[in-house]
Amino acid sequence: MTDTTHTQPIPPGGSARQRSPEVRFAADALRGLRQDLFHDAFAYRPLPPTEPGGRFTRRGSERMREYGAWVPHAVVVALTGMAMFLAVASTHGGGLSALLCALLAGVPVLLTLVRPVGAFWVSLAANTVALVLTGASESPWPPGSFLAQLAVLTIVAARTRPRTAAWMWGLTAVYGFFTDGLFGWGDDIGYGSDLGMMLFFSGVALLVVTVRQTLRQARREVSVHQTVTAHERSRRTLLEERTTIARELHDVVAHHMSVVAIQAEAAPYRVENPPPELEQAFATIRENAVAALTELRRVLGVVRAQDYAAPDAPQPTLAELDGLLANVRDAGLDVTKLVTGAVRELPQGVELSAYRIVQEALSNTLRHAPGAGAKVEIGYVLGGLGLRVLNAAPPAPSLIKPSPGAGHGITGMRERVTMLNGEMTAGPTAEGGYEVTVFLPVPAAPIEGDA
C-alpha cells in the first residue's frame, strides 16, 4: 500500500504558515483595545437627557418630569464637587497646590459628560500630575483622585459597552502596578497602597453596571420581539379573515354564476320556435357565464386551503338568524331580537356578512360576558341595513377569567364592513356592557319599468 499526500495550494498573497489560535486571539484583543480606547477616544459624545418614560420622567408634574430628564447630569456634577472637595481637604498646605489638585480631580469627572473615553485617559494623566504635586505621599491615587478615578470608570462603563469597561479596568490595574513600582511602593501593595481597594471597588461597580446594561438590553430586545410578534399576529389575523371572506364570496358568486349558466342554457327550450338570434344570444350568455365562472375559480381558488371543503348548502343569510339565536339560547345566553322596517331580500353578500357579524358579536358575549343578556336589533332602512348587538354588564365581573382571544372577532367584523363600504363602531357602554353598531349600504333596486 502506498500513502498519497494531498497538498493544498497556498492562496496568492497568503502566508505559507497559518497563525495559531493564540496569535489570532491576541491580535483580536489588541484590535478591540485600539477600537474601544484609542480610535476616536476624544470624540464629542454628549450625554443626552433621559428619555420620556424613564425612571425620573414617568411620574410627577410636568416641571418635575422636565427636571428629571437632567438627573444623570446632576449626579455627575455632584460627583465632581465631591472629588474636588476631597482633593482640597486631603492636600497638605492648601493654597495653589490644593486648587490644582481639586481641578485635576474634578475635570476628568466633568469631562465624562461630553467625551467619555477621553475622560478615562485624562483621569490617568491628571492623577500622575497630582502625585507629583503632592510629593507622591500616597500611591497610586490621592483621596480626591481615587474618587475621581472610580467615578470616571463607572460613568464611562455606563455610557459604553462591557468590553470597554473590561479594558479600562485592566489598564487601571497596569497603571497602578506601574505607579507603585515607579514611586517605590512596590513592596507595600496591600498595606500602604490603595491599588487593591481601587481594583475591588471599581470591579464591583463595573460588574453592577455591566449586569444592569445587559438586563436593560435584554428587556429592550424582548419588547421589540413582543411588538413584532403582536404586529405579525395582527397581520396574520387580518389575512386569515380576508381568506375566509374570499372563500365565502367565492361560494356565493360561483353559485349565482352557475344558476345564470343553467338558466341561459334552458331558456331557448321554453320558447316555441325561438329565432336564431335569441338562441345565439342565450348561447353567448351561457359561454360568458361559464368563462367567468372558470376564471373566478382560477383566481379565487388559490385562497382555499388544501383541506377546505366547499359547503354543500348555500351560505347562511338573515333568514337563518332564528336558528342561530336558538343555539346561543341553548348555550345559556338570554338574547332577544327586534326587527324594524320593511323586511326585504338583500344581496347575498350583505346578508352573509350581516349574519356573520351577529354570530361573532354573540360569541364574544358568551366568551367575555357570561350570564349577561343580549339584544339584537335589525333595521331595514332606505339605502341599507342597520345592525346593533348590545349586551349588558356581566353579573359577576370579578369571577370572569381572562379570555385567550386576540381580537380576531372585531378584526373580522371590520373587514366585512370595510369590504361593503359600510360603517362600524364597537366599544363598551356606560353601563358596563358592550355594543356593536353596523350599517351596511345597499343600492336601491331599479323601479320596474325603468329603462
Coordinates of C-alpha atoms in Angstrom, one line a residue:
M1 CA 0.0 0.0 0.0
T2 CA 1.2 3.5 -0.8
D3 CA 0.1 6.6 1.0
T4 CA -0.7 9.6 -1.1
T5 CA -0.3 13.0 0.5
H6 CA -2.5 15.8 -0.9
T7 CA -1.2 19.3 -0.5
Q8 CA -3.4 22.3 -0.8
P9 CA -2.1 25.2 -2.8
I10 CA -1.2 28.3 -0.9
P11 CA -3.5 31.2 -1.9
P12 CA -1.8 34.1 -3.7
G13 CA -0.5 36.7 -1.3
G14 CA -1.3 34.4 1.7
S15 CA 1.2 33.3 4.3
A16 CA 2.6 29.8 3.9
R17 CA 2.3 29.4 7.7
Q18 CA -1.1 30.0 9.3
R19 CA -1.3 31.9 12.6
S20 CA -2.0 29.8 15.7
P21 CA -5.3 30.4 17.6
E22 CA -3.3 32.1 20.4
V23 CA -1.8 34.6 18.0
R24 CA -5.2 35.3 16.4
F25 CA -6.8 35.8 19.9
A26 CA -4.1 38.3 20.9
A27 CA -4.5 40.1 17.6
D28 CA -8.2 40.3 18.0
A29 CA -7.8 41.6 21.6
L30 CA -5.3 44.3 20.5
R31 CA -7.7 45.3 17.7
G32 CA -10.6 45.5 20.2
L33 CA -8.4 47.6 22.6
R34 CA -7.5 50.0 19.8
Q35 CA -11.1 50.3 18.6
D36 CA -12.5 50.9 22.1
L37 CA -10.0 53.1 23.8
F38 CA -7.8 54.7 21.1
H39 CA -9.9 55.2 18.0
D40 CA -11.8 58.5 18.3
A41 CA -11.1 58.5 22.1
F42 CA -11.8 62.2 22.3
A43 CA -14.8 62.3 20.0
Y44 CA -17.6 64.6 21.1
R45 CA -20.4 62.4 22.6
P46 CA -22.6 64.5 24.8
L47 CA -24.8 62.7 27.4
P48 CA -28.4 63.1 26.2
P49 CA -31.3 63.8 28.6
T50 CA -33.2 60.9 30.0
E51 CA -35.9 59.7 27.5
P52 CA -39.6 60.2 28.4
G53 CA -40.9 57.3 30.3
G54 CA -37.7 56.7 32.2
R55 CA -37.3 56.3 35.9
F56 CA -37.1 60.0 36.6
T57 CA -39.5 61.2 33.9
R58 CA -42.5 58.9 34.3
R59 CA -44.1 60.5 37.4
G60 CA -44.7 63.9 39.0
S61 CA -45.8 67.1 37.4
E62 CA -44.7 68.3 34.0
R63 CA -42.0 70.5 35.6
M64 CA -40.7 67.6 37.7
R65 CA -40.6 65.4 34.6
E66 CA -38.7 68.1 32.7
Y67 CA -36.1 68.4 35.5
G68 CA -36.0 64.6 35.9
A69 CA -34.5 64.3 32.4
W70 CA -31.3 66.0 33.7
V71 CA -30.8 63.9 36.8
P72 CA -27.8 62.0 35.4
H73 CA -26.1 65.3 34.6
A74 CA -26.8 66.5 38.1
V75 CA -25.3 63.3 39.6
V76 CA -22.1 63.8 37.5
V77 CA -21.8 67.4 38.7
A78 CA -22.3 66.3 42.3
L79 CA -19.5 63.7 42.0
T80 CA -17.3 66.3 40.5
G81 CA -17.9 68.6 43.5
M82 CA -17.3 65.7 46.0
A83 CA -14.0 64.8 44.3
M84 CA -12.8 68.4 44.3
F85 CA -13.7 68.9 47.9
L86 CA -11.9 65.7 48.9
A87 CA -8.8 66.7 47.0
V88 CA -8.7 70.1 48.7
A89 CA -9.3 68.6 52.2
S90 CA -6.5 66.0 51.7
T91 CA -3.9 68.3 50.2
H92 CA -1.4 69.4 52.9
G93 CA -0.6 73.1 53.0
G94 CA -3.5 74.3 50.9
G95 CA -3.0 77.3 48.6
L96 CA -2.3 76.9 44.9
S97 CA -1.4 73.3 45.2
A98 CA -4.8 72.4 46.7
L99 CA -6.6 74.3 44.0
L100 CA -4.6 72.5 41.3
C101 CA -5.3 69.1 42.9
A102 CA -9.0 69.9 43.0
L103 CA -9.1 70.8 39.3
L104 CA -7.1 67.7 38.5
A105 CA -9.7 65.6 40.3
G106 CA -12.8 67.4 39.1
V107 CA -12.1 68.0 35.4
P108 CA -12.0 64.2 34.3
V109 CA -15.3 63.6 36.0
L110 CA -16.9 66.6 34.4
L111 CA -15.4 65.6 31.0
T112 CA -17.4 62.3 31.0
L113 CA -20.5 64.3 30.1
V114 CA -19.1 65.1 26.6
R115 CA -16.0 62.9 25.9
P116 CA -16.4 59.7 28.0
V117 CA -13.4 57.6 26.7
G118 CA -11.1 60.6 26.6
A119 CA -12.1 61.3 30.3
F120 CA -10.5 58.0 31.2
W121 CA -7.1 59.0 29.7
V122 CA -7.3 62.4 31.2
S123 CA -8.1 60.9 34.6
L124 CA -4.9 58.8 34.5
A125 CA -2.8 61.7 33.4
A126 CA -4.3 64.0 36.0
N127 CA -3.6 61.5 38.7
T128 CA 0.0 61.3 37.7
V129 CA 0.3 65.1 37.9
A130 CA -1.5 65.1 41.3
L131 CA 1.0 62.5 42.6
V132 CA 3.9 64.9 41.6
L133 CA 2.2 67.9 43.2
T134 CA 1.6 66.1 46.5
G135 CA 5.1 64.7 46.5
A136 CA 3.9 61.1 45.9
S137 CA 2.9 60.8 49.6
E138 CA 0.1 58.4 48.7
S139 CA 0.1 55.8 45.9
P140 CA -1.2 55.3 43.4
W141 CA -4.2 57.6 44.0
P142 CA -4.6 60.5 46.4
P143 CA -8.1 60.6 48.0
G144 CA -9.6 63.1 45.6
S145 CA -8.1 61.3 42.6
F146 CA -9.3 58.0 44.0
L147 CA -12.9 59.1 44.0
A148 CA -12.5 60.8 40.6
Q149 CA -11.0 57.6 39.0
L150 CA -13.7 55.4 40.5
A151 CA -16.4 57.8 39.2
V152 CA -14.9 58.0 35.8
L153 CA -14.7 54.2 35.4
T154 CA -18.3 53.8 36.5
I155 CA -19.7 56.6 34.3
V156 CA -17.7 55.6 31.2
A157 CA -18.8 52.0 31.7
A158 CA -22.4 53.1 31.9
R159 CA -22.0 55.0 28.6
T160 CA -20.1 52.4 26.7
R161 CA -20.2 48.6 26.4
P162 CA -19.0 45.9 28.7
R163 CA -15.9 45.2 26.7
T164 CA -14.7 48.8 27.0
A165 CA -15.3 48.6 30.8
A166 CA -13.1 45.5 31.0
W167 CA -10.3 47.2 29.1
M168 CA -10.4 50.2 31.4
W169 CA -10.3 48.1 34.5
G170 CA -7.3 46.2 33.1
L171 CA -5.4 49.3 32.2
T172 CA -6.2 50.8 35.6
A173 CA -4.6 47.8 37.2
V174 CA -1.5 48.1 35.0
Y175 CA -1.3 51.8 35.7
G176 CA -1.5 51.1 39.5
F177 CA 1.2 48.5 39.4
F178 CA 3.5 50.7 37.3
T179 CA 2.9 53.7 39.6
D180 CA 3.6 51.7 42.7
G181 CA 6.9 50.5 41.2
L182 CA 7.9 53.9 39.9
F183 CA 7.4 55.7 43.2
G184 CA 8.9 53.0 45.3
W185 CA 5.8 51.3 46.9
G186 CA 6.2 48.0 45.1
D187 CA 6.8 46.2 48.5
D188 CA 3.8 47.8 50.2
I189 CA 1.0 46.8 47.8
G190 CA -1.9 45.9 50.0
Y191 CA -0.5 47.9 53.0
G192 CA 0.5 51.5 52.1
S193 CA -1.0 51.2 48.6
D194 CA -4.7 51.7 47.7
L195 CA -4.4 49.8 44.5
G196 CA -6.3 46.8 46.0
M197 CA -9.1 49.0 47.1
M198 CA -9.3 50.6 43.7
L199 CA -9.4 47.3 41.9
F200 CA -12.0 45.9 44.2
F201 CA -14.4 48.8 44.3
S202 CA -14.1 49.6 40.6
G203 CA -14.6 45.9 39.8
V204 CA -17.8 45.8 41.8
A205 CA -19.0 49.0 40.2
L206 CA -18.2 47.8 36.7
L207 CA -19.9 44.4 37.3
V208 CA -23.1 46.1 38.6
V209 CA -23.1 48.5 35.6
T210 CA -22.5 45.7 33.1
V211 CA -25.3 43.5 34.6
R212 CA -27.6 46.4 34.5
Q213 CA -26.8 47.2 30.9
T214 CA -27.2 43.5 29.9
L215 CA -30.6 43.3 31.6
R216 CA -31.7 46.6 30.0
Q217 CA -30.7 45.4 26.6
A218 CA -32.5 42.1 27.2
R219 CA -35.7 43.9 28.1
R220 CA -35.4 46.1 25.1
E221 CA -35.0 43.1 22.8
V222 CA -37.9 41.3 24.4
S223 CA -40.0 44.5 24.0
V224 CA -39.1 44.7 20.3
H225 CA -39.8 41.0 19.8
Q226 CA -43.2 41.4 21.5
T227 CA -44.0 44.3 19.3
V228 CA -43.0 42.5 16.2
T229 CA -44.9 39.4 17.3
A230 CA -48.1 41.4 18.0
H231 CA -47.8 43.1 14.6
E232 CA -47.3 39.7 12.9
R233 CA -50.2 38.2 14.8
S234 CA -52.5 41.1 13.8
R235 CA -51.4 40.8 10.2
R236 CA -51.9 37.0 10.2
T237 CA -55.4 37.5 11.7
L238 CA -56.2 40.0 9.0
L239 CA -55.1 37.7 6.3
E240 CA -56.9 34.7 7.8
E241 CA -60.1 36.8 8.0
R242 CA -59.7 38.0 4.4
T243 CA -59.2 34.4 3.3
T244 CA -62.4 33.4 5.0
I245 CA -64.3 36.2 3.4
A246 CA -62.9 35.4 0.0
R247 CA -63.9 31.7 0.4
E248 CA -67.4 32.6 1.3
L249 CA -67.8 35.2 -1.5
H250 CA -66.3 32.6 -3.9
D251 CA -69.1 30.2 -3.0
V252 CA -71.8 32.9 -3.3
V253 CA -70.7 34.2 -6.6
A254 CA -70.0 30.7 -8.0
H255 CA -73.5 29.7 -7.1
H256 CA -75.1 32.6 -8.9
M257 CA -72.9 32.3 -11.9
S258 CA -73.8 28.6 -12.1
V259 CA -77.5 29.5 -12.0
V260 CA -77.0 32.0 -14.8
A261 CA -75.3 29.5 -17.0
I262 CA -78.0 26.8 -16.4
Q263 CA -80.9 29.3 -17.0
A264 CA -79.3 30.6 -20.2
E265 CA -78.9 27.1 -21.5
A266 CA -82.6 26.1 -20.6
A267 CA -84.2 29.4 -21.8
P268 CA -84.4 28.6 -25.5
Y269 CA -86.4 25.4 -24.8
R270 CA -89.1 27.4 -23.0
V271 CA -89.9 29.4 -26.2
E272 CA -91.7 27.8 -29.1
N273 CA -89.7 28.1 -32.3
P274 CA -87.2 30.7 -30.9
P275 CA -85.5 32.8 -33.6
P276 CA -81.8 32.0 -34.2
E277 CA -80.8 35.4 -32.9
L278 CA -82.4 34.6 -29.5
E279 CA -80.7 31.2 -29.4
Q280 CA -77.4 32.7 -30.2
A281 CA -77.8 35.4 -27.5
F282 CA -78.6 32.8 -24.9
A283 CA -75.6 30.7 -26.0
T284 CA -73.4 33.7 -25.7
I285 CA -74.7 34.4 -22.2
R286 CA -74.0 30.8 -21.2
E287 CA -70.5 30.9 -22.7
N288 CA -69.7 34.1 -20.9
A289 CA -71.1 32.8 -17.6
V290 CA -69.1 29.6 -17.9
A291 CA -65.9 31.5 -18.8
A292 CA -66.5 33.9 -15.9
L293 CA -67.0 31.0 -13.5
T294 CA -63.9 29.3 -14.7
E295 CA -61.8 32.5 -14.2
L296 CA -63.4 33.1 -10.8
R297 CA -62.4 29.6 -9.7
R298 CA -58.9 30.0 -11.0
V299 CA -58.3 33.4 -9.3
L300 CA -60.1 32.9 -6.0
G301 CA -59.4 29.2 -5.8
V302 CA -55.9 30.0 -4.5
V303 CA -57.2 31.2 -1.2
R304 CA -58.7 27.8 -0.4
A305 CA -56.6 25.6 1.9
Q306 CA -56.0 22.1 0.7
D307 CA -58.2 20.7 3.4
Y308 CA -61.0 23.2 2.9
A309 CA -64.3 21.6 1.7
A310 CA -66.9 23.8 0.0
P311 CA -70.2 23.8 1.9
D312 CA -73.0 21.6 0.5
A313 CA -75.7 24.1 1.4
P314 CA -75.8 27.8 0.5
Q315 CA -74.1 30.3 2.8
P316 CA -76.3 31.5 5.7
T317 CA -78.4 34.6 5.5
L318 CA -80.6 36.6 7.9
A319 CA -83.4 34.1 7.3
E320 CA -81.4 31.6 9.3
L321 CA -80.9 34.0 12.2
D322 CA -83.6 32.5 14.3
G323 CA -81.7 29.2 14.3
L324 CA -78.5 31.0 15.4
L325 CA -80.4 32.7 18.3
A326 CA -81.8 29.3 19.4
N327 CA -78.3 27.8 19.5
V328 CA -76.9 30.6 21.7
R329 CA -80.0 30.4 24.0
D330 CA -79.2 26.7 24.4
A331 CA -75.7 27.8 25.4
G332 CA -77.1 29.9 28.2
L333 CA -77.3 33.4 26.6
D334 CA -80.6 35.2 27.1
V335 CA -81.0 37.0 23.7
T336 CA -83.9 38.9 22.1
K337 CA -84.4 40.1 18.6
L338 CA -86.0 43.2 17.3
V339 CA -86.7 43.8 13.6
T340 CA -87.8 47.2 12.3
G341 CA -88.6 48.4 8.8
A342 CA -89.9 46.5 5.8
V343 CA -88.2 43.2 5.6
R344 CA -86.9 42.6 2.0
E345 CA -84.4 40.4 0.3
L346 CA -80.9 41.9 0.2
P347 CA -77.8 40.9 -1.8
Q348 CA -76.5 37.6 -0.6
G349 CA -73.1 39.1 0.2
V350 CA -74.7 41.7 2.5
E351 CA -76.9 39.1 4.2
L352 CA -74.0 36.7 4.7
S353 CA -71.8 39.5 6.3
A354 CA -74.7 40.6 8.5
Y355 CA -75.2 37.0 9.7
R356 CA -71.5 36.6 10.4
I357 CA -71.3 39.9 12.3
V358 CA -74.3 39.0 14.6
Q359 CA -72.8 35.5 15.1
E360 CA -69.4 36.9 16.1
A361 CA -70.9 39.5 18.4
L362 CA -73.0 36.9 20.2
S363 CA -69.9 34.6 20.5
N364 CA -68.0 37.5 22.1
T365 CA -70.8 38.0 24.6
L366 CA -70.7 34.3 25.6
R367 CA -66.9 34.5 25.9
H368 CA -66.4 37.8 27.7
A369 CA -69.7 38.5 29.5
P370 CA -71.1 35.1 30.7
G371 CA -74.5 35.5 32.3
A372 CA -75.3 38.8 30.7
G373 CA -78.3 39.3 28.5
A374 CA -78.0 40.4 24.8
K375 CA -80.2 42.2 22.3
V376 CA -80.0 42.0 18.5
E377 CA -81.7 44.8 16.5
I378 CA -82.0 44.7 12.7
G379 CA -83.3 47.7 10.9
Y380 CA -84.2 47.7 7.2
V381 CA -83.8 51.3 6.2
L382 CA -83.8 53.2 3.0
G383 CA -80.4 52.6 1.4
G384 CA -79.1 49.9 3.6
L385 CA -79.2 47.6 6.6
G386 CA -78.6 48.6 10.2
L387 CA -77.4 46.1 12.9
R388 CA -77.0 46.6 16.6
V389 CA -75.9 44.0 19.0
L390 CA -75.9 45.1 22.7
N391 CA -75.1 43.0 25.8
A392 CA -75.5 44.1 29.4
A393 CA -72.8 44.1 32.0
P394 CA -71.9 40.6 33.4
P395 CA -73.4 39.9 36.8
A396 CA -70.1 39.0 38.4
P397 CA -67.2 40.7 36.6
S398 CA -64.7 39.6 39.3
L399 CA -65.3 35.9 38.5
I400 CA -64.7 36.2 34.8
K401 CA -61.4 34.6 33.7
P402 CA -59.3 36.4 31.2
S403 CA -60.1 35.3 27.7
P404 CA -57.3 34.0 25.5
G405 CA -58.8 35.7 22.4
A406 CA -56.6 38.0 20.4
G407 CA -59.2 40.3 18.9
H408 CA -59.9 38.2 15.8
G409 CA -63.6 38.8 16.0
I410 CA -63.5 42.6 15.9
T411 CA -60.9 42.4 13.2
G412 CA -63.1 40.1 11.1
M413 CA -66.2 42.3 11.6
R414 CA -64.4 45.4 10.5
E415 CA -63.0 43.6 7.4
R416 CA -66.5 42.6 6.3
V417 CA -67.9 46.1 6.9
T418 CA -65.0 47.7 5.0
M419 CA -65.5 45.3 2.1
L420 CA -69.1 46.5 1.8
N421 CA -68.1 50.2 2.2
G422 CA -70.1 50.3 5.5
E423 CA -69.6 51.9 8.9
M424 CA -69.0 50.2 12.2
T425 CA -68.5 51.2 15.9
A426 CA -67.6 48.9 18.7
G427 CA -66.9 49.7 22.3
P428 CA -68.0 49.4 25.9
T429 CA -71.2 51.2 27.1
A430 CA -71.6 53.4 30.2
E431 CA -73.4 50.6 32.0
G432 CA -70.5 48.2 31.7
G433 CA -71.7 46.3 28.7
Y434 CA -70.6 46.2 25.1
E435 CA -72.2 47.5 21.9
V436 CA -71.5 46.8 18.2
T437 CA -73.3 49.0 15.7
V438 CA -73.0 48.4 11.9
F439 CA -74.5 50.0 8.8
L440 CA -74.2 48.2 5.5
P441 CA -75.2 50.2 2.5
V442 CA -77.4 48.6 -0.2
P443 CA -78.0 50.2 -3.6
A444 CA -81.7 50.9 -4.3
A445 CA -83.3 48.4 -6.7
P446 CA -84.3 49.9 -10.0
I447 CA -88.0 50.6 -10.3
E448 CA -89.8 48.2 -12.6
G449 CA -90.4 49.8 -16.0
D450 CA -87.3 52.0 -16.0
A451 CA -85.1 51.7 -19.0

